[in-house]
Structure formats: structure tokens, C-alpha cells
Amino acid sequence: MKGLLIISGLGILAMLAEVFKFKKLLLPLVLLGIVAAFAFNFMEWNTGLSIPYFDNMIGFDKPALAFSGIILATAFFWFILANDYFEEDTNLVDHFALVLFALVGALMLTSFKNMTTLFLGVEIMSIPLYVLAASKKHDMKSNEAGFKYLIMGSFASAFLLFGIALIYGASGSFDLHKISDYISANANDLPMFFYVGVVMMLVAMCFKVSAAPFHFWTPDVYEGSPTLITALMSTVVKTAAFAAILRLFLVDFAGVNELWKGILATVIALSLIIANFTAAMQTSVKRMLAYSSISHAAFMLMVILANVRSNLSLDAIIYYSLAYSVGSIAAFGVLYNVSRKGDETYSAFNGLAKRNPALALCMAVAMFSLAGIPVTAGFFAKYFVFTAMIGTPYKWLLILAVLTSVVGVYYYLKVIIAMYFGKAETTEKIAVEKSQLFVIVFTTLATLAIGIVPSFVAEMFKF
Amino acid sequence: MLAGLLIIFPLVAAVLVFFTKDGASNFNSTTATGDAVVSFGKKNTARNLAFAASIVEFLLALVAICPVEYAPDSALLNLNCTWVESLGIHFAVSIDSLSLLMVLLTTFLVPLIILSSFKTNYENANSFYGLILFMQMALIGVFTANDGFLFYVFWELALIPIYFICLLWGGENRGQITFKFFVYTLFGSLFMLIGLIYLYNHTNVDGQKSWAVQALYDAGRSLTATQQSAVFWLIFIAFAIKMPIFPFHTWQPDTYVTAPTQGTMLLSGIMLKMGTFGLIKWLLPVVPLGLQEWGNTAIILSVIGIVYASCIAIAQKDFKRLIAYSSIAHVGLISAGILSGNQQGVQGAIMQMLAHGVNVVGLFFIADILLRHTGTRDMDKLGGIRSMNGNFAVLFLIIVLGSVALPLTNGFVGEFLLINGVYQYSAYIAAFAGLTIILGAVYMFRAYQNIMLGEKKSSFIEFGSIAKSDKVVLIVIVIAIIAFGVYPAPLNYFAEVAAQTILNK
């Protein structure tokens, strides 16, 4: 809870920076604040108490703290990576404040105990992102991205709100526990509109994690937004949205799982097929990563499908989020540096092994991790999903996942082939700022480390 | 201990080699990436270091022979540390008769493979040799792993270095071909992973799930026939692709031809054995009922592969491609022998794996020497080399004889046992499998005749003499062929024990 307060305070502080002229100090302050938030987060974890706040509107239990930890850590590295994104822009403070407020929304999504908090979290997280997506003001594509995201996002919010309203209508409460109790008390005669409400919420959340067929905004928004904002969307936002789904569907709507399981299975199957085959056809690496994020979303949804009411799925999703976030930060960090001249296609990666061997190696590890090759983090993430799925009746989905992840290897390897085999137009070296290189190398090493010693993470997040 | 050491040592050596400076000097040159560039007067620290390391590794492997025979349970051979406790994953490696033979094969071949590269100067030599050693680490891991999960991890790890070796130093069109190879094999592996997880979910050691090999065996046998059949196919596909068995072989000829010689040697000499080894250790004892149900189909596929690949081999003009197809034929027989599931079959398969590993490395090396000395591997353009270099002709001939399994060469023992084993399974199938002897002789001797005998062709000027390091490789291979042809008893002993242990498990 203290973490959430600190990040909110930082956001307000960032807005004041212009007035009181401490713009230069802002980045160190933000980093310091995030570290402090992380530290408080960690202390709360150790005390092991889950205190509800504001009349049980919000509460940081262990899963919430774990997800918050991942989000804060990712944000920390993101800010280091993004330091020159802030420098070259004129509206420095606004961007800081927006990102920080998005972060506040993300933290709320990990810890809501009440439907209204959920809605607030979604909106607080999304609205800054609409603006950030369009933050390259003179770029048509960036404007398009922001606009598209806003329209589609509002649509999804409407769905969410309508769903909440219907559920409230049936159960008479916004409180997650009361809704859960209501379901178990009236298991056999729930009104029709309650089911409709659950499905509408599912649709809204699938939109937020960009699962097919609600994914159409993703490639355009990811491509149009500045690369670093895309990195933020595919890591922090994804993690937060999954934390929310996990809480909603595994804990509170578990009683009606027969209803949403079939829908979820269809969503997963569609996401796997559409995302992987479309990704294979992309020429832009950024778009490819957008589609790949859809396919990873499908994998995480599979865990939710596989294990209702079990800690195993919690472990698996937390591990998956961590592995995916770490790998993505590395990949987007490299992409950001490679595509400085505006070329985001595979050909921009041609000959990277000669132009900057360190970046190429990091990108190779990140790609192997996203493709799920041992001994990277991505492999264990996939392994946990497979293990979770194998005991379920959805074996066809498992086979589909295997087949499509082979397709996945195709487009990840294309990057590696381009880097090591493609002929570059220039032999000019790519210079990388030290702080950025640190983030890229660190996340790469982390990818390997949590791949080699997965028990470290598993032990850390024991529930 | 020793098993762990055998894995760690090449890894450490690989890292050291990777960070040696020489070879990086060409890094900024604008010549095509990875094409072999002949340059003179360059220091070869990386190469020499890698060679020394591989020799040490071989000596280490030799140490294991005595304990395997006299003290199989000693701590020297077994290592078992916890890796991921909550999932029952252990870093468990051990050397028994079967893995001893495979480890010996690997550690024997890797120095030869490195030595064979002495006359080719690769760009970025440090990466090249580092990757070879890294690959050796993974291969030894595959052969010694006693934990299903660890086996899978090493199995995948072996793929990465060979992928880069083929991608960076391969020939024409390597991007596409290595890519097909990677995706094809990964496709199989993922199904194997599913199969293994399925078994793991059925394990029960004191109420806990376990990845230990024995637990997986027990779990496999507790399944119903239908379940076993499913697991059989899930796992079999991975091995079938790796070996490869018809109709999963389409990646193989292109990859073998495109890969740099050392890559081809690694692929055919050792990596192929991962598939056959997998059949013996990770399939045969796991799903006996599945094997009963589907073993026949798999054997028929293997035998089709023998005849099919042999026929295609006869029609080849490129010597390297011919060897690639001959390899499919040989491995078809090996797999048929294993799947027949009797003592002779399995024992013969193990013997033939060793013999084939040595012979095929020899043959690919011959192809490499031919290319270096004449500029072509096209058999129509070659001829009359015997009159130019008699020594080379003799060495080549002995390797060919080993490959067609003439008595008193190493190939004979294995092939004899294999056909015997398949015959016990079914005489009809053995009749077709036996065609490999005749067809093998046809394509190998024709190739020899075309290349070495007859009139000298105008397409090349002079063959010249063979470099010392090349000669050493050929002579060592020839000695191995003859020695283990005349006196196969030591290897045969271990192969027999290995086959017995597997079949009695």
C-alpha cells in the first residue's frame, strides 16, 4: 500500500517539477521513489499481513505484492532505459507524470478488492497510455495509434462497466468477496444477466491483454507508439492486466467457471493461431513483437484455464509475467537502439552481429527466451504452462500451443538470422548509451539466471 | 563426479576459447560472413586450445572405463544434485555401460573433428571452436543424463551451437536450410517434452512426482496401452526427426551438405546418435505396450528409409550428398534393430552406432579433402586420383570398406548383429533390411570407383599430397576401423551389458 502511495506522490511531484524548476533532478528522484516503493513492498511481503484499506476497496495480499514487485522492478529498468526519450522531448514533466500515473493504475489492478477499484485502476492506467501512445506529436502513425487506442479502449471500458453493472444488479454488491459468496449461495439459480455480466467483463479484460479476437488495436498501437511506450505497454500493462484477470476469474468467478472456460478456450485457440501466423508474415520487428505479445497472452490465459483455485497457476503466471517482462525489456531496448533512424523492419537488424556484437548477443538471448528455448526464462515459463495444461481436458489446446510455438520459433529466428547472417548496408557501429546498455545486459543476464535457477523465483514467490 | 566433470570441463574450455582474441581480428573485414578465408601467418590460439581441451576430455573419459566395469555404483560415476526441488528436477548424471560407449564415441570424435579443421581457416575461429566445445558439453549431457528434464534441456542445448555453426560458417543458402533444420527438430522436441511431462505427471515416488529416469520408466509402464501408444508417438517423433527416419528426413540431406564439414561431422557422427540413444534409453523401457502396438509400424518406416535412401544415394553426383543419404540408410537399420527389442538388435545397434560414428566422420572428411584439393565434390568431374596419391587411396578404401561393413572392419559386427536381431523379429522385414548390404556396396564402391579409379579428368589439375594433420585424422580413423573390426570384444562387452540392462529394466 505504501508503494502505491509513493508512486502517486511521485506523479504529483513530477507535475510540480516544471513550476519549481527541478527538472534535472526528476529522473533520480523517480528512480529513488521506485526503489523505496519496492522496498516497502518487500517489507509488506515479509510481514505477511494483508490489511484491507478504505473499507476493503483495496488490499495488498501476497499475489498483489508479487505482481506489484514485478511491475515496480520493470518500471525501474524502463525509466533507466527511457532516460533519453525524456531528454529529447519538450514536455518532459508531463511524460514523467503520465507514466507514473499509468503505474499507479497498474498497481491498483494488482490489488483491487472491489469492482469500482478495478474500474478505476483500468482507467487510471489506460488514459495516460492513450496520451503517451500519441506522444510523438508530429508523427501521423503515433497520432493514429493514440486515437485508435482511445476509441477501442473506451469501448472496452464500456463493456467492463456494463459488466460490472449487471453483476451489481444481480448480487447487490461491488465487493469481490460478497460477489463470490453470492455465487456460491445461489449456484443453481443465478439470473441470466449475471452470466452476461461475467462474459462482458471477460471480453473487456481480453481486450486489455489483447487476446484474439479483441486484438485488432494491438499491432497498430504498438507500431505507432514510440518504441519505449510500446515496451511499457507490453510489460507493465500486460502484467497488471493479468494480475486483474487472475484475481477476477480464478478467485471470484471461479464458481461459474463452466461458463467462461469454453469462451476462454476459444479465445486462446484464436489468439494462438491468428497471432503466430500473422506474426510470421510481418516485415516489421515491432509489429512482430506486437503479435508475439498476443501469443504470449494466450499462453498466460492457458494457465488460467488450466487451474481454477490453485496456487500452481499463480506461480506459473507470476513466473511467466516475469520471464516475459524481462525478455521484452531486453528486446525492446535493442530494438529502440537499432531503429533510431526510423527503420523497424528485419533489415534494420541485418549484420547487427558486426555493428554491435553485444546488442546482437542480448537480442539473441531475448529471442531464444521468447521462443522458449532452454535454458532461458521463457523455456521454464512455457514448461509451467505445459505442465498445467496436461492434466486438463483441453489437450487439443496443448497440441495447438506446441504447433503454433514452432511457428513462433520461425519469426524469432528470423531476427537472429538477420543479425548474424544478413548483410548490412553500412558497417557503421551502433553506439549505445552506457545506462541503456546496462539495462539491456542486465535483463539479458536475468533472463538466463531465472532460466537456470527457476527455483529461486519459485521459492521467492511461495504462497 | 566424473560425469559432472565431463560436462563442466568442455563448458569451461568453451568459455575460455570464446574469449581468446585471435580470429576476432577478421571481425570487421568486409568479406562474406563466415566463408572460409584462407589466411596465413595467423596465430591459432583458439584452435589449439580447443584441440588440447578435447584431448584432455578424451583422457578423462577413458578414466571412466575401469569403474564402469568394476564399481558401477561408485560416487565417481554418479552425480545427483537438486536443481528445482519443488518440481522434482535433479541434476542427475551417471555413466553406465551405454553412456560410457556414447561418451567415448563423443570424446574420441571431437578431437578428430577439431583436428580436421586445421587446414581450413575459419573466420572468427574463437566462436567456431567455442561452439564445438559447447556442443560437446551438451552432447555428453544428453548421453549421461539420468533425469528426464535434464535430458530434455541438454537435448535442446545441443541444437543451439550446431544451429549457429551451420548458420555462420555454412555454404550456399544456409539461412533457409539451417532454419528448416532448426524448426523441424524443435517441432519434434516439443512433442517429446509433452510426452515427458505426461509421464512425469504419472510418476509417484513416495507420493512425490519425480523426473528420475526409473520413476519415468515405472510411470510409463503403469499406463494403459492406449496411453502408452500416445506417449510412444509423442516421444518417437522427436527421435525419428533427429536420426532421421523416413518420412521425417527431409531436412537432413540439405543440412548435411550445407553445413561446414565440422558441422556435418558433429551432426552425423554424434548428434544423430542422440536419436538412436534416445530410442534405447528413453523409449524402449518406457512404453513396452506402446512399442508392441506401434513398433511394427516404426520398424517398417525404418526399413522403407533404408531402401529409399540407398536408392537415392545411388543416383547422387555430389559425394557429400551421397554420404548424407547413406547415413539415412544406416540409421534406418539401427533404429529397426532397436525397435525389434531383442538382445541382438539392441546390442548390434549400439555397436553400429559406434562404427557409423567413426566411419561417417571419415567419409565426410574425405569429401572435405576432395573439395579442398580438387575444388569439386562432383563425382563426374573426379577420377584417377589413385594414381596421384596412393596413400590417400588406401585410407579412403579402408573407410569405404568399414562403411559397407566388410568382415574384419568395425562396421561388420554391428550390422551382423542388427540383421540377426531384425530377423528374429520378422524374417520378411530382415530380408528388406538386408538390402542395405547390397545397395550400400553398390553406391559406396561406385563412388570410390568414380573418384579414385579410371582416367584423370581435366576438371582439376593436380591432387597433391595430404597435409600432416589431415593424415593423422585419417590414420586414426582407419586404425579404429581395423582395430575394432579385428578385435571388437571390449566394445562388444559393454554393448552386451548395456543391452541386457536396458531390456531387463
CSV table of C-alpha atoms in Angstrom, one decimal, chain A residues 312 353-355 357 361 364 368 371-375 379-380 382-384 386-388 390-391 395 398-399 401-403 405-407 409-411 413-414 416-417 420-423 427 429 451-455 458-459 462, chain B residues 18 26-34 83-87 89 123-124 149 152-153 156-157 160 163-164 167-168 171 173-176 178-179 182-184 186-188 190-191 193-195 197-201 211 234:
chain,number,residue,atom,x,y,z
A,312,LEU,CA,0.2,-23.6,-9.1
A,353,ALA,CA,26.4,-9.0,-35.0
A,354,LYS,CA,29.2,-6.9,-36.7
A,355,ARG,CA,27.8,-3.5,-35.9
A,357,PRO,CA,28.1,-7.8,-31.1
A,361,LEU,CA,24.0,-11.4,-28.4
A,364,ALA,CA,19.6,-13.4,-29.5
A,368,PHE,CA,15.5,-17.5,-27.6
A,371,ALA,CA,10.7,-18.6,-28.3
A,372,GLY,CA,11.1,-20.8,-25.2
A,373,ILE,CA,14.4,-22.5,-25.8
A,374,PRO,CA,16.2,-23.8,-22.7
A,375,VAL,CA,18.0,-22.6,-20.6
A,379,PHE,CA,11.6,-22.1,-21.5
A,380,PHE,CA,10.5,-22.6,-18.0
A,382,LYS,CA,6.4,-22.5,-21.3
A,383,TYR,CA,7.2,-25.6,-19.3
A,384,PHE,CA,5.0,-24.4,-16.4
A,386,PHE,CA,2.5,-27.2,-20.5
A,387,THR,CA,2.6,-28.9,-17.1
A,388,ALA,CA,-0.5,-27.0,-16.0
A,390,ILE,CA,-1.5,-31.6,-19.4
A,391,GLY,CA,-3.9,-32.7,-16.7
A,395,LYS,CA,-5.3,-31.4,-24.5
A,398,LEU,CA,-1.9,-28.0,-25.7
A,399,ILE,CA,-1.2,-29.6,-29.1
A,401,ALA,CA,0.1,-24.5,-28.5
A,402,VAL,CA,3.0,-26.7,-29.4
A,403,LEU,CA,2.4,-26.4,-33.1
A,405,SER,CA,5.0,-22.2,-30.9
A,406,VAL,CA,7.0,-23.9,-33.6
A,407,VAL,CA,5.6,-21.2,-35.9
A,409,VAL,CA,10.3,-20.0,-33.5
A,410,TYR,CA,10.2,-19.1,-37.2
A,411,TYR,CA,9.8,-15.4,-36.6
A,413,LEU,CA,14.8,-16.9,-35.5
A,414,LYS,CA,14.3,-14.5,-38.4
A,416,ILE,CA,18.7,-13.9,-35.3
A,417,ILE,CA,19.4,-14.9,-38.9
A,420,TYR,CA,24.2,-12.9,-37.9
A,421,PHE,CA,23.7,-13.7,-41.5
A,422,GLY,CA,22.1,-10.6,-43.1
A,423,LYS,CA,24.3,-8.2,-45.0
A,427,THR,CA,29.3,-1.2,-41.3
A,429,LYS,CA,28.9,0.8,-35.4
A,451,GLY,CA,16.1,-19.7,-16.6
A,452,ILE,CA,18.9,-21.6,-15.0
A,453,VAL,CA,17.7,-21.3,-11.4
A,454,PRO,CA,13.9,-21.1,-11.7
A,455,SER,CA,13.6,-22.4,-8.2
A,458,ALA,CA,9.6,-20.2,-7.2
A,459,GLU,CA,10.9,-20.0,-3.7
A,462,LYS,CA,5.9,-19.1,-2.3
B,18,PHE,CA,35.4,-18.0,-26.8
B,26,ASN,CA,38.8,-10.5,-39.1
B,27,PHE,CA,35.8,-9.3,-37.4
B,28,ASN,CA,35.5,-6.1,-39.4
B,29,SER,CA,36.6,-7.5,-42.7
B,30,THR,CA,34.0,-6.9,-45.4
B,31,THR,CA,34.3,-10.4,-46.9
B,32,ALA,CA,31.2,-12.5,-46.8
B,33,THR,CA,30.3,-13.6,-43.4
B,34,GLY,CA,31.6,-16.9,-42.4
B,83,TRP,CA,18.1,-28.4,-9.3
B,84,VAL,CA,14.5,-27.4,-8.8
B,85,GLU,CA,13.3,-29.1,-5.7
B,86,SER,CA,9.6,-28.2,-5.9
B,87,LEU,CA,9.3,-29.8,-9.3
B,89,ILE,CA,14.1,-31.9,-11.1
B,123,GLU,CA,36.7,-16.5,-39.7
B,124,ASN,CA,36.0,-15.8,-36.1
B,149,PHE,CA,14.0,-33.0,-17.6
B,152,TYR,CA,15.4,-32.6,-22.5
B,153,VAL,CA,17.4,-29.5,-21.5
B,156,GLU,CA,17.7,-28.7,-26.8
B,157,LEU,CA,21.0,-27.1,-25.8
B,160,ILE,CA,21.8,-24.2,-30.4
B,163,TYR,CA,22.5,-24.1,-35.5
B,164,PHE,CA,25.0,-21.3,-35.2
B,167,LEU,CA,24.3,-20.6,-39.9
B,168,LEU,CA,27.6,-18.8,-39.6
B,171,GLY,CA,27.7,-22.9,-47.5
B,173,ASN,CA,21.6,-20.9,-49.0
B,174,ARG,CA,22.4,-21.7,-45.4
B,175,GLY,CA,19.9,-19.2,-43.9
B,176,GLN,CA,16.9,-21.1,-45.2
B,178,THR,CA,19.5,-24.3,-41.2
B,179,PHE,CA,16.3,-22.6,-40.4
B,182,PHE,CA,16.1,-25.9,-36.5
B,183,VAL,CA,12.3,-25.7,-36.8
B,184,TYR,CA,12.0,-29.3,-37.8
B,186,LEU,CA,12.3,-28.3,-32.4
B,187,PHE,CA,8.9,-29.4,-33.6
B,188,GLY,CA,9.8,-32.9,-32.6
B,190,LEU,CA,8.4,-30.0,-28.2
B,191,PHE,CA,6.2,-33.1,-28.6
B,193,LEU,CA,8.5,-32.5,-23.9
B,194,ILE,CA,4.8,-33.0,-23.8
B,195,GLY,CA,5.3,-36.8,-23.7
B,197,ILE,CA,5.6,-34.1,-18.9
B,198,TYR,CA,2.8,-36.6,-19.4
B,199,LEU,CA,4.9,-39.3,-17.9
B,200,TYR,CA,6.1,-37.1,-15.1
B,201,ASN,CA,2.5,-36.4,-14.2
B,211,TRP,CA,11.8,-36.7,-13.1
B,234,LEU,CA,5.0,-38.1,-28.9
